[in-house]
mmCIF file of C-alpha atoms in Angstrom:
data_model
loop_
_atom_site.group_PDB
_atom_site.id
_atom_site.type_symbol
_atom_site.label_atom_id
_atom_site.label_comp_id
_atom_site.label_asym_id
_atom_site.label_seq_id
_atom_site.Cartn_x
_atom_site.Cartn_y
_atom_site.Cartn_z
ATOM 1 C CA UNK A 1031 164.260 29.472 16.756
ATOM 2 C CA UNK A 1032 166.787 32.168 17.528
ATOM 3 C CA UNK A 1033 170.402 31.105 17.953
ATOM 4 C CA UNK A 1034 172.489 31.808 20.982
ATOM 5 C CA UNK A 1035 174.961 34.650 20.882
ATOM 6 C CA UNK A 1036 178.290 33.404 19.532
ATOM 7 C CA UNK A 1037 181.705 34.883 20.197
ATOM 8 C CA UNK A 1038 183.211 36.902 17.369
ATOM 9 C CA UNK A 1039 186.009 35.208 15.447
ATOM 10 C CA UNK A 1040 188.264 36.092 12.564
ATOM 11 C CA UNK A 1041 188.955 33.650 9.739
ATOM 12 C CA UNK A 1042 192.462 33.247 11.183
ATOM 13 C CA UNK A 1043 191.048 32.276 14.577
ATOM 14 C CA UNK A 1044 188.666 29.816 12.928
ATOM 15 C CA UNK A 1045 191.534 28.307 10.914
ATOM 16 C CA UNK A 1046 193.607 27.944 14.079
ATOM 17 C CA UNK A 1047 190.692 26.245 15.874
ATOM 18 C CA UNK A 1048 190.196 23.904 12.912
ATOM 19 C CA UNK A 1049 193.896 23.004 12.823
ATOM 20 C CA UNK A 1050 193.843 22.179 16.543
ATOM 21 C CA UNK A 1051 190.717 20.030 16.110
ATOM 22 C CA UNK A 1052 192.250 18.134 13.169
ATOM 23 C CA UNK A 1053 195.458 17.503 15.109
ATOM 24 C CA UNK A 1054 193.507 16.163 18.073
ATOM 25 C CA UNK A 1055 191.358 14.037 15.743
ATOM 26 C CA UNK A 1056 194.452 12.483 14.168
ATOM 27 C CA UNK A 1057 195.807 11.446 17.543
ATOM 28 C CA UNK A 1058 192.332 10.352 18.590
ATOM 29 C CA UNK A 1059 191.966 8.108 15.530
ATOM 30 C CA UNK A 1060 195.190 6.366 16.533
ATOM 31 C CA UNK A 1061 193.852 5.784 20.043
ATOM 32 C CA UNK A 1062 190.451 4.604 18.779
ATOM 33 C CA UNK A 1063 192.025 2.273 16.222
ATOM 34 C CA UNK A 1064 194.295 0.782 18.884
ATOM 35 C CA UNK A 1065 191.340 0.290 21.223
ATOM 36 C CA UNK A 1066 189.559 -1.621 18.436
ATOM 37 C CA UNK A 1067 192.666 -3.705 17.677
ATOM 38 C CA UNK A 1068 193.295 -1.982 14.337
ATOM 39 C CA UNK A 1069 195.563 0.606 12.804
ATOM 40 C CA UNK A 1070 194.304 3.932 11.448
ATOM 41 C CA UNK A 1071 194.268 2.766 7.819
ATOM 42 C CA UNK A 1072 192.264 -0.331 8.745
ATOM 43 C CA UNK A 1073 189.819 1.767 10.775
ATOM 44 C CA UNK A 1074 189.380 4.228 7.914
ATOM 45 C CA UNK A 1075 188.749 1.394 5.453
ATOM 46 C CA UNK A 1076 186.284 -0.211 7.861
ATOM 47 C CA UNK A 1077 184.487 3.132 7.993
ATOM 48 C CA UNK A 1078 184.117 3.030 4.203
ATOM 49 C CA UNK A 1079 182.743 -0.523 4.407
ATOM 50 C CA UNK A 1080 180.243 0.507 7.095
ATOM 51 C CA UNK A 1081 179.221 3.579 5.108
ATOM 52 C CA UNK A 1082 178.499 1.407 2.043
ATOM 53 C CA UNK A 1083 176.575 -1.124 4.136
ATOM 54 C CA UNK A 1084 174.481 1.628 5.745
ATOM 55 C CA UNK A 1085 173.631 2.903 2.245
ATOM 56 C CA UNK A 1086 172.566 -0.622 1.245
ATOM 57 C CA UNK A 1087 175.452 -0.930 -1.187
ATOM 58 C CA UNK A 1088 178.072 -3.609 -1.518
ATOM 59 C CA UNK A 1089 181.694 -2.657 -1.787
ATOM 60 C CA UNK A 1090 184.170 -4.506 -3.956
ATOM 61 C CA UNK A 1091 187.740 -4.786 -2.738
ATOM 62 C CA UNK A 1092 188.865 -2.739 -5.749
ATOM 63 C CA UNK A 1093 186.356 -0.024 -4.872
ATOM 64 C CA UNK A 1094 187.768 0.068 -1.367
ATOM 65 C CA UNK A 1095 191.292 0.411 -2.750
ATOM 66 C CA UNK A 1096 190.188 3.328 -4.903
ATOM 67 C CA UNK A 1097 188.239 5.001 -2.115
ATOM 68 C CA UNK A 1098 191.117 4.672 0.351
ATOM 69 C CA UNK A 1099 193.691 5.509 -2.326
ATOM 70 C CA UNK A 1100 195.561 2.292 -1.627
ATOM 71 C CA UNK A 1101 196.990 -0.315 -3.943
ATOM 72 C CA UNK A 1102 195.051 -3.544 -4.313
ATOM 73 C CA UNK A 1103 197.951 -5.283 -2.543
ATOM 74 C CA UNK A 1104 197.666 -2.920 0.420
ATOM 75 C CA UNK A 1105 193.902 -3.499 0.561
ATOM 76 C CA UNK A 1106 194.555 -7.248 0.683
ATOM 77 C CA UNK A 1107 196.557 -6.640 3.874
ATOM 78 C CA UNK A 1108 193.801 -4.403 5.270
ATOM 79 C CA UNK A 1109 191.170 -7.058 4.566
ATOM 80 C CA UNK A 1110 193.330 -9.765 6.132
ATOM 81 C CA UNK A 1111 193.550 -7.709 9.316
ATOM 82 C CA UNK A 1112 189.835 -6.779 9.317
ATOM 83 C CA UNK A 1113 188.926 -10.451 8.909
ATOM 84 C CA UNK A 1114 191.343 -11.525 11.642
ATOM 85 C CA UNK A 1115 189.845 -8.914 14.001
ATOM 86 C CA UNK A 1116 186.309 -10.059 13.089
ATOM 87 C CA UNK A 1117 185.089 -6.770 11.573
ATOM 88 C CA UNK A 1118 184.578 -7.855 7.972
ATOM 89 C CA UNK A 1119 184.915 -10.754 5.584
ATOM 90 C CA UNK A 1120 185.293 -11.294 1.873
ATOM 91 C CA UNK A 1121 182.859 -13.082 -0.339
ATOM 92 C CA UNK A 1122 182.675 -13.695 -4.051
ATOM 93 C CA UNK A 1123 180.512 -11.265 -5.996
ATOM 94 C CA UNK A 1124 177.575 -13.334 -7.252
ATOM 95 C CA UNK A 1125 177.362 -11.335 -10.492
ATOM 96 C CA UNK A 1126 181.112 -11.533 -11.228
ATOM 97 C CA UNK A 1127 183.100 -14.318 -9.570
ATOM 98 C CA UNK A 1128 186.356 -12.497 -10.350
ATOM 99 C CA UNK A 1129 185.382 -9.694 -7.979
ATOM 100 C CA UNK A 1130 185.515 -9.887 -4.220
ATOM 101 C CA UNK A 1131 183.006 -8.026 -2.084
ATOM 102 C CA UNK A 1132 183.831 -6.776 1.387
ATOM 103 C CA UNK A 1133 181.056 -7.537 3.845
ATOM 104 C CA UNK A 1134 180.799 -5.973 7.285
ATOM 105 C CA UNK A 1135 180.500 -8.402 10.183
ATOM 106 C CA UNK A 1136 177.097 -8.356 11.875
ATOM 107 C CA UNK A 1137 178.481 -6.924 15.109
ATOM 108 C CA UNK A 1138 181.110 -4.583 13.627
ATOM 109 C CA UNK A 1139 179.083 -1.404 13.896
ATOM 110 C CA UNK A 1140 178.034 -2.218 17.458
ATOM 111 C CA UNK A 1141 181.650 -2.859 18.462
ATOM 112 C CA UNK A 1142 182.778 0.421 16.945
ATOM 113 C CA UNK A 1143 179.935 2.400 18.512
ATOM 114 C CA UNK A 1144 181.013 1.152 21.924
ATOM 115 C CA UNK A 1145 184.106 3.306 21.424
ATOM 116 C CA UNK A 1146 182.710 6.127 19.249
ATOM 117 C CA UNK A 1147 179.275 6.287 20.895
ATOM 118 C CA UNK A 1148 180.101 8.642 23.775
ATOM 119 C CA UNK A 1149 181.825 11.045 21.375
ATOM 120 C CA UNK A 1150 178.860 10.979 18.968
ATOM 121 C CA UNK A 1151 176.506 11.671 21.890
ATOM 122 C CA UNK A 1152 178.591 14.678 22.923
ATOM 123 C CA UNK A 1153 178.718 15.998 19.365
ATOM 124 C CA UNK A 1154 174.950 15.458 19.068
ATOM 125 C CA UNK A 1155 174.452 17.553 22.205
ATOM 126 C CA UNK A 1156 176.735 20.216 20.770
ATOM 127 C CA UNK A 1157 174.719 20.336 17.519
ATOM 128 C CA UNK A 1158 171.549 20.627 19.612
ATOM 129 C CA UNK A 1159 172.954 23.922 20.890
ATOM 130 C CA UNK A 1160 172.657 25.351 17.368
ATOM 131 C CA UNK A 1161 169.601 26.308 15.327
ATOM 132 C CA UNK A 1162 168.733 24.231 12.240
ATOM 133 C CA UNK A 1163 169.990 27.101 10.061
ATOM 134 C CA UNK A 1164 173.292 27.173 11.946
ATOM 135 C CA UNK A 1165 173.666 23.397 11.608
ATOM 136 C CA UNK A 1166 173.006 23.777 7.877
ATOM 137 C CA UNK A 1167 175.830 26.312 7.667
ATOM 138 C CA UNK A 1168 178.140 23.960 9.558
ATOM 139 C CA UNK A 1169 177.241 21.038 7.290
ATOM 140 C CA UNK A 1170 177.772 23.195 4.221
ATOM 141 C CA UNK A 1171 181.124 24.381 5.533
ATOM 142 C CA UNK A 1172 182.322 20.847 6.339
ATOM 143 C CA UNK A 1173 181.218 19.606 2.911
ATOM 144 C CA UNK A 1174 182.889 22.431 1.053
ATOM 145 C CA UNK A 1175 186.041 22.317 3.212
ATOM 146 C CA UNK A 1176 186.305 18.563 2.549
ATOM 147 C CA UNK A 1177 186.161 19.200 -1.208
ATOM 148 C CA UNK A 1178 188.881 21.852 -0.906
ATOM 149 C CA UNK A 1179 190.998 19.510 1.202
ATOM 150 C CA UNK A 1180 190.574 16.745 -1.371
ATOM 151 C CA UNK A 1181 191.633 19.127 -4.153
ATOM 152 C CA UNK A 1182 194.664 20.271 -2.171
ATOM 153 C CA UNK A 1183 195.702 16.708 -1.370
ATOM 154 C CA UNK A 1184 195.483 15.788 -5.060
ATOM 155 C CA UNK A 1185 197.857 18.676 -5.811
ATOM 156 C CA UNK A 1186 200.235 17.597 -3.046
ATOM 157 C CA UNK A 1187 200.175 13.964 -4.163
ATOM 158 C CA UNK A 1188 200.764 15.059 -7.741
ATOM 159 C CA UNK A 1189 203.727 17.203 -6.726
ATOM 160 C CA UNK A 1190 202.031 20.454 -7.763
ATOM 161 C CA UNK A 1191 202.308 22.105 -4.342
ATOM 162 C CA UNK A 1192 205.578 23.784 -3.413
ATOM 163 C CA UNK A 1193 207.298 22.502 -0.247
#
């Protein structure tokens, strides 16, 4: 399958387009979280819980704290809010009663997809406009850019980056 002609772009233009998309996504996450009765941190943590559930894995509260780079106290607040909103609940880990597992509510994913669904459909249609090889390049780029972003954030959080 031959790809469609694409407009030429410099790395600077691509960086600018990425920055604009990230800025819009940040504002969008706030709007989506509010629509779901959550804040952005809660929504992000719920995403981690859903991701683990979709992979058939359980997630301990401590694992969530590590993944979200939050203190265990902050995760307690997140879990309180997720439980109150009906998106998740805690249960004792059967193999270690000292650990608490975070379990997604049965209807959580459906409730979230009611808000995210139209966006995912539009993105799916956009990906359909690209060849499998082009989609592979995009996936590779996103994966590698995420790793670079993670590395840069670690430097910033550690105080290694100059202001």
